[in-house]
């Protein structure tokens, strides 16, 4: 029928007309038909593949990959690193299992530390006030200031070769050298006052302790050299009802350490000092420690009221502390009442207690103490960003990253991660002396200078960092003590020459001395220390706050709720 | 080569530090984008916080790393994929995700009982210059596809290459260790061949303290967990009272 109608229409001379309706029908049919073919799926698939190859998609650098041993230089914990390098750039970071202290472990931030050198907040230019300046202008301004009056030099990582340059300069110039100590180092200050042994030469002998009582110190969350205690805790029966190492965490909140500790003792925030006095009273009352110790002025009842624990609970805690010895008390900061508990327990200079690891270490002057008159203040890049000197002076601040508003007249770009040669002295809290050298593994893409280089360029008589490291290596070799941890562990007397020793250190090996467990030192308290300021509650960033976080850290606090977001710098 | 790679995670040892998450992201060139949130971010390994539900001093918390469980039997994501972009590698037991085949339909995300799959919403981006710090052994993550843990497959490739160069057919187990295992500061994550009865990981997987999440589904996950604490083991099944306390970490 349709055939005849069409034929008739043609025969009648009428042209076949395509209507709008025909077009719609054809379009709908084509669309439906296309869905039955692989074309749309293939197109979608191809778009997906093409989108990986757009020119704006970043691609990894190419080149032969090699692995180098080094150390993390972000903070003074000095963890051992294995750095994967490609084409001269660091492309991956992992812990070095041969390091005797960090034992292959790192804090979460270290795994993305190699990305920090390209952080958007990288300080790329010399800044004077709110305008850009040059290195020459900065040098001339500093030279002028140092001629006009004393210069205070502030360091955040004492004991390095660079620290020696800073200290020598301050000494020559008639200024002073100050240190912003980590909480781990500050916690030893009371012992320094009582015994005269410098805080920087003391450490905790965790390896031989059987009970660790932590007053708010985040022992399992980045405290000290992260791998040291976490590995020890894990290997000593974590999760067992009676582990070989009992970790008692005294904390006002269920912190990460409290959550995984053998026991968590919940107290009121800021009552650590009061509880320490109460605990001392309970130890003496129950004759759990020698009776000749000074008695705290605070009664057990007063301590109980302040800490929010019953008197019987404090007595029970005292019994728990001495149930498995040696017992060691770790303070979050420099609270003398908490430190005095170690004196009471006889932990000073004994196995499983607080032991000296080095000789010849000088006591440091805290940067927080009154600075007095100063014409200028020079702040090393290792000083935490939030530290602001309270002094009317011209401030020259070195920093690799700009952490936001700060009081500094001059901001000077410092080398970033693994961009500078540095040595690594013993980390705070270690019971054995260690020494390592981290050479500059990657080249800086901007013009940078460390504070030590800056001073050496002004005063040619100052020894360079490289020279000091060289002489330190020679001194260590001459001592013929300890072991060298590289590809293999070798006693230092098996190392053939000082040259070989130096070469191995420069390739990332670490020298470690023996823990001085037998060097007992006397400490007698005349009276129980007075209660000091309350310590703040634990947060994940209070131990060490980097100026900026690696972008990948957002996986921990933005793309998951595992961690609290970092506090913004004011 | 024939192996059944899997893990045993000792929950009692996990401190929830997040080093495994960072190492995983750095190893696999996973970008950190400012616009990403807990719903839209890319975390092939996610550490979740769980608790026993108590208050005060008796409250206990633990951290459970969650990633692809590499299900051996009736693998849910494999069954629903219209593109055959997911498959269980016969030689290794690894559930592989082929980004080039993936359409981004996200059926697999719906099917995965562990919520261990993530959709990549954006093109990868890093601040200028930071691409020099990327791992050259792994491609950057494609937009519009589903992502998940592949047990650092690039490291397995490297181990195979190394073995081939040495003229060996089998890889040295020390050469193939996923980034999260290497990064764990408490050695809580143990990796090995579950098919080898002599492998320490295989032995650990059969210990009385070992358990698997949602084992009743019968998908035979190759990720085992282990804990001495009964309340942690009880979390393995979602109907337990403690499970209601599970918080997204």
mmCIF file of N, CA and C in Angstrom, chain A residues 41 44-45 48-49 51-52 56-62 65 82 84 86 89-91 94 105 108-109 111-112 114-115 118-120 220 230-231 233-235 238-240 254 256 259-261 264-266 309 313 551-556 558-563, chain B residues 12-19 21-23 26-27 30-34 36-38 41-42 46-47 56-57 59-63 83 100 103 123-124 126-136 138-140 142-143 145 182-187 228-229 249:
data_model
loop_
_atom_site.group_PDB
_atom_site.id
_atom_site.type_symbol
_atom_site.label_atom_id
_atom_site.label_comp_id
_atom_site.label_asym_id
_atom_site.label_seq_id
_atom_site.Cartn_x
_atom_site.Cartn_y
_atom_site.Cartn_z
ATOM 1 N N UNK A 41 30.028 3.926 24.720
ATOM 2 C CA UNK A 41 30.888 3.410 25.801
ATOM 3 C C UNK A 41 32.360 3.582 25.434
ATOM 4 N N UNK A 44 33.241 7.249 25.789
ATOM 5 C CA UNK A 44 33.426 7.590 27.201
ATOM 6 C C UNK A 44 34.771 7.066 27.709
ATOM 7 N N UNK A 45 35.041 5.843 27.314
ATOM 8 C CA UNK A 45 36.288 5.192 27.733
ATOM 9 C C UNK A 45 37.499 5.973 27.217
ATOM 10 N N UNK A 48 38.105 9.165 28.905
ATOM 11 C CA UNK A 48 38.745 8.899 30.186
ATOM 12 C C UNK A 48 40.256 8.717 30.017
ATOM 13 N N UNK A 49 40.646 8.008 28.959
ATOM 14 C CA UNK A 49 42.082 7.778 28.713
ATOM 15 C C UNK A 49 42.752 9.077 28.257
ATOM 16 N N UNK A 51 41.983 12.009 28.949
ATOM 17 C CA UNK A 51 42.101 13.027 29.999
ATOM 18 C C UNK A 51 43.364 12.833 30.824
ATOM 19 N N UNK A 52 43.996 11.656 30.707
ATOM 20 C CA UNK A 52 45.264 11.461 31.415
ATOM 21 C C UNK A 52 46.410 12.098 30.643
ATOM 22 N N UNK A 56 48.147 19.639 30.340
ATOM 23 C CA UNK A 56 48.221 20.266 31.659
ATOM 24 C C UNK A 56 48.252 19.253 32.804
ATOM 25 N N UNK A 57 48.136 17.963 32.467
ATOM 26 C CA UNK A 57 48.208 16.950 33.528
ATOM 27 C C UNK A 57 49.683 16.772 33.902
ATOM 28 N N UNK A 58 50.045 16.955 35.154
ATOM 29 C CA UNK A 58 51.456 16.825 35.531
ATOM 30 C C UNK A 58 51.941 15.387 35.353
ATOM 31 N N UNK A 59 53.171 15.240 34.951
ATOM 32 C CA UNK A 59 53.756 13.913 34.780
ATOM 33 C C UNK A 59 54.998 13.795 35.666
ATOM 34 N N UNK A 60 55.234 12.616 36.221
ATOM 35 C CA UNK A 60 56.424 12.462 37.066
ATOM 36 C C UNK A 60 57.703 12.674 36.261
ATOM 37 N N UNK A 61 58.753 13.069 36.970
ATOM 38 C CA UNK A 61 60.045 13.254 36.326
ATOM 39 C C UNK A 61 60.613 11.890 35.923
ATOM 40 N N UNK A 62 61.374 11.864 34.861
ATOM 41 C CA UNK A 62 61.958 10.593 34.389
ATOM 42 C C UNK A 62 63.458 10.593 34.622
ATOM 43 N N UNK A 65 66.594 5.775 38.694
ATOM 44 C CA UNK A 65 66.230 5.894 40.113
ATOM 45 C C UNK A 65 67.350 5.304 40.970
ATOM 46 N N UNK A 82 65.656 6.740 53.861
ATOM 47 C CA UNK A 82 66.073 6.237 52.547
ATOM 48 C C UNK A 82 65.376 7.142 51.543
ATOM 49 N N UNK A 84 64.555 8.114 47.737
ATOM 50 C CA UNK A 84 64.582 7.668 46.344
ATOM 51 C C UNK A 84 64.784 8.894 45.470
ATOM 52 N N UNK A 86 65.373 10.550 41.546
ATOM 53 C CA UNK A 86 65.269 10.369 40.095
ATOM 54 C C UNK A 86 65.612 11.692 39.446
ATOM 55 N N UNK A 89 66.214 14.653 41.689
ATOM 56 C CA UNK A 89 65.173 15.117 42.614
ATOM 57 C C UNK A 89 64.774 13.985 43.545
ATOM 58 N N UNK A 90 64.365 14.348 44.759
ATOM 59 C CA UNK A 90 63.860 13.338 45.691
ATOM 60 C C UNK A 90 62.429 13.003 45.284
ATOM 61 N N UNK A 91 62.163 11.723 45.032
ATOM 62 C CA UNK A 91 60.819 11.325 44.580
ATOM 63 C C UNK A 91 60.133 10.378 45.570
ATOM 64 N N UNK A 94 61.438 7.036 52.701
ATOM 65 C CA UNK A 94 61.041 5.936 53.581
ATOM 66 C C UNK A 94 62.028 5.896 54.736
ATOM 67 N N UNK A 105 61.355 3.816 61.253
ATOM 68 C CA UNK A 105 60.067 4.500 61.420
ATOM 69 C C UNK A 105 60.232 6.004 61.213
ATOM 70 N N UNK A 108 54.317 10.778 60.273
ATOM 71 C CA UNK A 108 53.558 10.822 59.012
ATOM 72 C C UNK A 108 54.027 11.921 58.059
ATOM 73 N N UNK A 109 54.425 13.065 58.612
ATOM 74 C CA UNK A 109 54.765 14.202 57.748
ATOM 75 C C UNK A 109 56.024 13.937 56.929
ATOM 76 N N UNK A 111 56.909 11.467 55.300
ATOM 77 C CA UNK A 111 56.699 10.741 54.041
ATOM 78 C C UNK A 111 56.397 11.675 52.863
ATOM 79 N N UNK A 112 56.020 12.900 53.175
ATOM 80 C CA UNK A 112 55.783 13.868 52.097
ATOM 81 C C UNK A 112 56.727 15.062 52.227
ATOM 82 N N UNK A 114 59.605 15.537 51.066
ATOM 83 C CA UNK A 114 60.314 15.884 49.826
ATOM 84 C C UNK A 114 59.471 16.790 48.927
ATOM 85 N N UNK A 115 58.169 16.890 49.218
ATOM 86 C CA UNK A 115 57.319 17.784 48.423
ATOM 87 C C UNK A 115 57.344 19.217 48.949
ATOM 88 N N UNK A 118 58.563 22.504 47.109
ATOM 89 C CA UNK A 118 57.740 23.185 46.100
ATOM 90 C C UNK A 118 56.431 23.693 46.710
ATOM 91 N N UNK A 119 56.423 23.798 48.006
ATOM 92 C CA UNK A 119 55.208 24.276 48.678
ATOM 93 C C UNK A 119 54.926 25.720 48.238
ATOM 94 N N UNK A 120 53.667 26.057 48.012
ATOM 95 C CA UNK A 120 53.356 27.432 47.582
ATOM 96 C C UNK A 120 53.844 28.492 48.565
ATOM 97 N N UNK A 220 53.320 7.917 72.214
ATOM 98 C CA UNK A 220 53.069 7.102 71.021
ATOM 99 C C UNK A 220 52.624 7.971 69.842
ATOM 100 N N UNK A 230 57.728 3.752 69.890
ATOM 101 C CA UNK A 230 56.574 3.027 69.344
ATOM 102 C C UNK A 230 56.946 1.575 69.034
ATOM 103 N N UNK A 231 58.139 1.375 68.483
ATOM 104 C CA UNK A 231 58.552 -0.007 68.178
ATOM 105 C C UNK A 231 58.757 -0.800 69.463
ATOM 106 N N UNK A 233 57.356 -0.258 72.363
ATOM 107 C CA UNK A 233 56.035 -0.508 72.954
ATOM 108 C C UNK A 233 55.339 -1.665 72.237
ATOM 109 N N UNK A 234 55.408 -1.640 70.896
ATOM 110 C CA UNK A 234 54.721 -2.678 70.115
ATOM 111 C C UNK A 234 55.341 -4.048 70.355
ATOM 112 N N UNK A 235 56.664 -4.068 70.454
ATOM 113 C CA UNK A 235 57.352 -5.356 70.620
ATOM 114 C C UNK A 235 57.262 -5.884 72.044
ATOM 115 N N UNK A 238 52.106 -4.994 73.223
ATOM 116 C CA UNK A 238 50.989 -4.044 73.147
ATOM 117 C C UNK A 238 49.678 -4.829 73.038
ATOM 118 N N UNK A 239 48.711 -4.452 73.829
ATOM 119 C CA UNK A 239 47.398 -5.105 73.771
ATOM 120 C C UNK A 239 47.271 -6.287 74.725
ATOM 121 N N UNK A 240 48.391 -6.735 75.311
ATOM 122 C CA UNK A 240 48.311 -7.856 76.257
ATOM 123 C C UNK A 240 47.896 -7.324 77.624
ATOM 124 N N UNK A 254 41.265 11.416 76.312
ATOM 125 C CA UNK A 254 41.673 10.132 75.726
ATOM 126 C C UNK A 254 42.503 10.426 74.482
ATOM 127 N N UNK A 256 45.697 9.946 71.777
ATOM 128 C CA UNK A 256 46.128 8.786 70.994
ATOM 129 C C UNK A 256 46.992 7.844 71.852
ATOM 130 N N UNK A 259 44.779 6.182 74.499
ATOM 131 C CA UNK A 259 43.906 5.155 73.910
ATOM 132 C C UNK A 259 44.617 3.814 73.792
ATOM 133 N N UNK A 260 45.919 3.846 73.563
ATOM 134 C CA UNK A 260 46.633 2.600 73.335
ATOM 135 C C UNK A 260 47.525 2.201 74.507
ATOM 136 N N UNK A 261 47.555 3.023 75.563
ATOM 137 C CA UNK A 261 48.405 2.721 76.720
ATOM 138 C C UNK A 261 47.856 1.517 77.485
ATOM 139 N N UNK A 264 45.041 4.052 81.247
ATOM 140 C CA UNK A 264 44.853 5.495 81.126
ATOM 141 C C UNK A 264 44.283 6.003 82.439
ATOM 142 N N UNK A 265 44.947 6.971 83.042
ATOM 143 C CA UNK A 265 44.453 7.592 84.266
ATOM 144 C C UNK A 265 43.913 8.961 83.882
ATOM 145 N N UNK A 266 42.621 9.124 84.011
ATOM 146 C CA UNK A 266 41.996 10.378 83.601
ATOM 147 C C UNK A 266 42.029 11.376 84.754
ATOM 148 N N UNK A 309 40.806 12.613 91.244
ATOM 149 C CA UNK A 309 40.956 11.171 91.497
ATOM 150 C C UNK A 309 40.770 10.942 92.992
ATOM 151 N N UNK A 313 42.485 5.857 94.824
ATOM 152 C CA UNK A 313 42.938 5.649 93.430
ATOM 153 C C UNK A 313 44.404 6.098 93.291
ATOM 154 N N UNK A 551 51.331 19.247 51.497
ATOM 155 C CA UNK A 551 49.935 19.172 51.026
ATOM 156 C C UNK A 551 49.287 17.812 51.293
ATOM 157 N N UNK A 552 50.074 16.748 51.201
ATOM 158 C CA UNK A 552 49.490 15.409 51.391
ATOM 159 C C UNK A 552 48.962 15.184 52.806
ATOM 160 N N UNK A 553 49.405 16.018 53.746
ATOM 161 C CA UNK A 553 48.920 15.855 55.121
ATOM 162 C C UNK A 553 47.413 16.077 55.205
ATOM 163 N N UNK A 554 46.844 16.702 54.175
ATOM 164 C CA UNK A 554 45.395 16.911 54.198
ATOM 165 C C UNK A 554 44.643 15.578 54.147
ATOM 166 N N UNK A 555 45.327 14.505 53.750
ATOM 167 C CA UNK A 555 44.691 13.171 53.785
ATOM 168 C C UNK A 555 44.307 12.821 55.225
ATOM 169 N N UNK A 556 45.065 13.350 56.186
ATOM 170 C CA UNK A 556 44.851 12.971 57.577
ATOM 171 C C UNK A 556 43.773 13.795 58.263
ATOM 172 N N UNK A 558 41.689 16.406 56.363
ATOM 173 C CA UNK A 558 40.668 16.996 55.487
ATOM 174 C C UNK A 558 39.918 15.918 54.715
ATOM 175 N N UNK A 559 40.669 14.959 54.186
ATOM 176 C CA UNK A 559 40.030 13.873 53.431
ATOM 177 C C UNK A 559 39.670 12.710 54.346
ATOM 178 N N UNK A 560 39.985 12.840 55.623
ATOM 179 C CA UNK A 560 39.528 11.896 56.637
ATOM 180 C C UNK A 560 39.511 12.684 57.939
ATOM 181 N N UNK A 561 38.951 12.099 58.964
ATOM 182 C CA UNK A 561 38.923 12.801 60.250
ATOM 183 C C UNK A 561 39.906 12.190 61.224
ATOM 184 N N UNK A 562 40.979 11.586 60.696
ATOM 185 C CA UNK A 562 41.913 10.889 61.580
ATOM 186 C C UNK A 562 42.605 11.845 62.544
ATOM 187 N N UNK A 563 42.936 13.021 62.061
ATOM 188 C CA UNK A 563 43.651 14.002 62.879
ATOM 189 C C UNK A 563 42.873 15.307 62.909
ATOM 190 N N UNK B 12 46.075 -4.111 67.778
ATOM 191 C CA UNK B 12 46.598 -3.704 69.095
ATOM 192 C C UNK B 12 47.846 -2.843 68.967
ATOM 193 N N UNK B 13 48.542 -2.981 67.853
ATOM 194 C CA UNK B 13 49.774 -2.214 67.675
ATOM 195 C C UNK B 13 49.541 -0.878 66.969
ATOM 196 N N UNK B 14 48.381 -0.692 66.368
ATOM 197 C CA UNK B 14 48.164 0.518 65.575
ATOM 198 C C UNK B 14 47.904 1.703 66.494
ATOM 199 N N UNK B 15 48.692 2.763 66.320
ATOM 200 C CA UNK B 15 48.511 3.969 67.134
ATOM 201 C C UNK B 15 47.730 5.038 66.375
ATOM 202 N N UNK B 16 47.322 4.736 65.146
ATOM 203 C CA UNK B 16 46.549 5.708 64.365
ATOM 204 C C UNK B 16 47.347 6.924 63.955
ATOM 205 N N UNK B 17 48.650 6.749 63.755
ATOM 206 C CA UNK B 17 49.482 7.918 63.439
ATOM 207 C C UNK B 17 49.209 8.443 62.031
ATOM 208 N N UNK B 18 48.825 7.561 61.120
ATOM 209 C CA UNK B 18 48.513 7.991 59.753
ATOM 210 C C UNK B 18 49.701 7.909 58.802
ATOM 211 N N UNK B 19 50.834 7.378 59.269
ATOM 212 C CA UNK B 19 52.007 7.274 58.390
ATOM 213 C C UNK B 19 51.692 6.396 57.178
ATOM 214 N N UNK B 21 48.837 6.072 55.651
ATOM 215 C CA UNK B 21 48.031 6.833 54.691
ATOM 216 C C UNK B 21 48.906 7.782 53.868
ATOM 217 N N UNK B 22 49.847 8.414 54.554
ATOM 218 C CA UNK B 22 50.737 9.352 53.860
ATOM 219 C C UNK B 22 51.656 8.606 52.895
ATOM 220 N N UNK B 23 52.203 7.479 53.356
ATOM 221 C CA UNK B 23 53.122 6.721 52.510
ATOM 222 C C UNK B 23 52.388 6.183 51.289
ATOM 223 N N UNK B 26 51.780 9.101 48.838
ATOM 224 C CA UNK B 26 53.023 9.546 48.193
ATOM 225 C C UNK B 26 53.503 8.511 47.176
ATOM 226 N N UNK B 27 53.400 7.236 47.542
ATOM 227 C CA UNK B 27 53.882 6.171 46.655
ATOM 228 C C UNK B 27 53.050 6.120 45.370
ATOM 229 N N UNK B 30 48.994 10.050 44.591
ATOM 230 C CA UNK B 30 47.634 10.513 44.850
ATOM 231 C C UNK B 30 47.714 12.004 45.195
ATOM 232 N N UNK B 31 47.006 12.843 44.477
ATOM 233 C CA UNK B 31 47.119 14.277 44.773
ATOM 234 C C UNK B 31 46.315 14.665 46.009
ATOM 235 N N UNK B 32 46.710 15.757 46.608
ATOM 236 C CA UNK B 32 45.926 16.334 47.705
ATOM 237 C C UNK B 32 45.315 17.605 47.156
ATOM 238 N N UNK B 33 44.035 17.585 46.924
ATOM 239 C CA UNK B 33 43.398 18.743 46.303
ATOM 240 C C UNK B 33 42.657 19.560 47.354
ATOM 241 N N UNK B 34 42.763 20.880 47.261
ATOM 242 C CA UNK B 34 42.155 21.715 48.302
ATOM 243 C C UNK B 34 40.651 21.511 48.423
ATOM 244 N N UNK B 36 39.011 18.710 48.015
ATOM 245 C CA UNK B 36 38.620 17.355 48.424
ATOM 246 C C UNK B 36 38.185 17.343 49.889
ATOM 247 N N UNK B 37 37.165 16.552 50.166
ATOM 248 C CA UNK B 37 36.665 16.414 51.540
ATOM 249 C C UNK B 37 36.666 14.937 51.906
ATOM 250 N N UNK B 38 36.161 14.643 53.107
ATOM 251 C CA UNK B 38 36.098 13.239 53.527
ATOM 252 C C UNK B 38 35.167 12.439 52.608
ATOM 253 N N UNK B 41 37.311 12.847 48.804
ATOM 254 C CA UNK B 41 38.757 12.662 48.737
ATOM 255 C C UNK B 41 39.144 11.272 48.274
ATOM 256 N N UNK B 42 40.444 11.097 48.093
ATOM 257 C CA UNK B 42 40.981 9.834 47.581
ATOM 258 C C UNK B 42 41.903 9.261 48.654
ATOM 259 N N UNK B 46 42.528 4.049 54.518
ATOM 260 C CA UNK B 46 41.897 4.985 55.447
ATOM 261 C C UNK B 46 41.917 4.365 56.836
ATOM 262 N N UNK B 47 42.477 5.092 57.792
ATOM 263 C CA UNK B 47 42.504 4.582 59.166
ATOM 264 C C UNK B 47 41.273 5.109 59.888
ATOM 265 N N UNK B 56 34.615 7.456 80.214
ATOM 266 C CA UNK B 56 35.568 7.535 81.331
ATOM 267 C C UNK B 56 36.765 6.633 81.101
ATOM 268 N N UNK B 57 37.396 6.264 82.221
ATOM 269 C CA UNK B 57 38.671 5.521 82.114
ATOM 270 C C UNK B 57 38.540 4.149 81.471
ATOM 271 N N UNK B 59 36.890 3.571 78.815
ATOM 272 C CA UNK B 59 36.752 3.709 77.358
ATOM 273 C C UNK B 59 38.053 3.294 76.701
ATOM 274 N N UNK B 60 37.951 2.517 75.660
ATOM 275 C CA UNK B 60 39.127 2.112 74.887
ATOM 276 C C UNK B 60 38.875 2.498 73.437
ATOM 277 N N UNK B 61 39.914 2.906 72.803
ATOM 278 C CA UNK B 61 39.818 3.221 71.375
ATOM 279 C C UNK B 61 40.878 2.432 70.629
ATOM 280 N N UNK B 62 40.574 2.139 69.396
ATOM 281 C CA UNK B 62 41.556 1.441 68.550
ATOM 282 C C UNK B 62 41.457 2.027 67.146
ATOM 283 N N UNK B 63 42.438 1.741 66.352
ATOM 284 C CA UNK B 63 42.476 2.278 64.990
ATOM 285 C C UNK B 63 42.537 1.113 64.011
ATOM 286 N N UNK B 83 32.670 -3.204 32.485
ATOM 287 C CA UNK B 83 33.787 -2.978 31.574
ATOM 288 C C UNK B 83 34.916 -3.984 31.731
ATOM 289 N N UNK B 100 42.259 2.456 32.755
ATOM 290 C CA UNK B 100 41.989 2.738 31.337
ATOM 291 C C UNK B 100 40.691 2.094 30.864
ATOM 292 N N UNK B 103 34.881 3.080 33.345
ATOM 293 C CA UNK B 103 34.006 4.125 32.833
ATOM 294 C C UNK B 103 33.654 5.154 33.882
ATOM 295 N N UNK B 123 40.978 16.203 37.942
ATOM 296 C CA UNK B 123 42.302 15.982 37.365
ATOM 297 C C UNK B 123 43.341 16.129 38.460
ATOM 298 N N UNK B 124 44.394 15.331 38.397
ATOM 299 C CA UNK B 124 45.423 15.498 39.431
ATOM 300 C C UNK B 124 46.133 16.842 39.274
ATOM 301 N N UNK B 126 49.142 19.546 41.295
ATOM 302 C CA UNK B 126 50.077 19.852 42.374
ATOM 303 C C UNK B 126 50.541 21.291 42.213
ATOM 304 N N UNK B 127 51.025 21.902 43.273
ATOM 305 C CA UNK B 127 51.593 23.244 43.113
ATOM 306 C C UNK B 127 52.727 23.205 42.090
ATOM 307 N N UNK B 128 52.982 24.310 41.380
ATOM 308 C CA UNK B 128 54.003 24.295 40.318
ATOM 309 C C UNK B 128 55.346 23.749 40.808
ATOM 310 N N UNK B 129 55.897 22.839 40.020
ATOM 311 C CA UNK B 129 57.203 22.255 40.351
ATOM 312 C C UNK B 129 57.111 20.984 41.159
ATOM 313 N N UNK B 130 56.016 20.798 41.896
ATOM 314 C CA UNK B 130 55.925 19.646 42.799
ATOM 315 C C UNK B 130 55.826 18.321 42.039
ATOM 316 N N UNK B 131 55.524 18.401 40.730
ATOM 317 C CA UNK B 131 55.470 17.158 39.960
ATOM 318 C C UNK B 131 56.852 16.483 39.916
ATOM 319 N N UNK B 132 57.911 17.251 40.193
ATOM 320 C CA UNK B 132 59.255 16.662 40.219
ATOM 321 C C UNK B 132 59.418 15.710 41.405
ATOM 322 N N UNK B 133 58.528 15.824 42.380
ATOM 323 C CA UNK B 133 58.645 14.957 43.554
ATOM 324 C C UNK B 133 57.768 13.712 43.422
ATOM 325 N N UNK B 134 57.132 13.523 42.260
ATOM 326 C CA UNK B 134 56.237 12.372 42.098
ATOM 327 C C UNK B 134 57.027 11.096 41.831
ATOM 328 N N UNK B 135 56.399 9.993 42.195
ATOM 329 C CA UNK B 135 57.029 8.680 42.001
ATOM 330 C C UNK B 135 57.044 8.336 40.509
ATOM 331 N N UNK B 136 58.222 8.185 39.892
ATOM 332 C CA UNK B 136 58.253 7.917 38.454
ATOM 333 C C UNK B 136 57.761 6.517 38.080
ATOM 334 N N UNK B 138 54.942 5.172 38.961
ATOM 335 C CA UNK B 138 53.480 5.081 39.005
ATOM 336 C C UNK B 138 52.890 6.250 38.213
ATOM 337 N N UNK B 139 51.837 5.986 37.443
ATOM 338 C CA UNK B 139 51.178 7.073 36.702
ATOM 339 C C UNK B 139 50.395 7.942 37.675
ATOM 340 N N UNK B 140 50.150 9.180 37.261
ATOM 341 C CA UNK B 140 49.294 10.026 38.108
ATOM 342 C C UNK B 140 47.866 9.509 38.008
ATOM 343 N N UNK B 142 44.059 9.134 37.271
ATOM 344 C CA UNK B 142 43.161 9.690 36.252
ATOM 345 C C UNK B 142 41.870 10.205 36.871
ATOM 346 N N UNK B 143 41.358 11.245 36.288
ATOM 347 C CA UNK B 143 40.052 11.748 36.701
ATOM 348 C C UNK B 143 38.948 10.827 36.150
ATOM 349 N N UNK B 145 37.575 8.026 37.211
ATOM 350 C CA UNK B 145 37.628 6.572 37.376
ATOM 351 C C UNK B 145 37.620 6.231 38.858
ATOM 352 N N UNK B 182 55.815 -0.869 54.857
ATOM 353 C CA UNK B 182 57.134 -0.299 55.093
ATOM 354 C C UNK B 182 57.057 0.894 56.051
ATOM 355 N N UNK B 183 55.947 1.643 55.978
ATOM 356 C CA UNK B 183 55.857 2.891 56.740
ATOM 357 C C UNK B 183 55.417 2.685 58.177
ATOM 358 N N UNK B 184 54.810 1.568 58.484
ATOM 359 C CA UNK B 184 54.202 1.411 59.812
ATOM 360 C C UNK B 184 55.259 1.475 60.917
ATOM 361 N N UNK B 185 55.095 2.437 61.813
ATOM 362 C CA UNK B 185 56.134 2.653 62.824
ATOM 363 C C UNK B 185 56.073 1.626 63.954
ATOM 364 N N UNK B 186 55.018 0.825 64.003
ATOM 365 C CA UNK B 186 54.947 -0.191 65.052
ATOM 366 C C UNK B 186 54.964 -1.608 64.469
ATOM 367 N N UNK B 187 55.225 -1.718 63.193
ATOM 368 C CA UNK B 187 55.201 -3.024 62.513
ATOM 369 C C UNK B 187 53.856 -3.720 62.713
ATOM 370 N N UNK B 228 44.014 -8.902 70.601
ATOM 371 C CA UNK B 228 43.808 -9.660 71.832
ATOM 372 C C UNK B 228 42.568 -9.185 72.565
ATOM 373 N N UNK B 229 42.018 -8.051 72.126
ATOM 374 C CA UNK B 229 40.877 -7.481 72.829
ATOM 375 C C UNK B 229 39.573 -7.945 72.179
ATOM 376 N N UNK B 249 36.868 7.415 60.669
ATOM 377 C CA UNK B 249 38.123 7.983 61.135
ATOM 378 C C UNK B 249 38.566 9.137 60.306
#
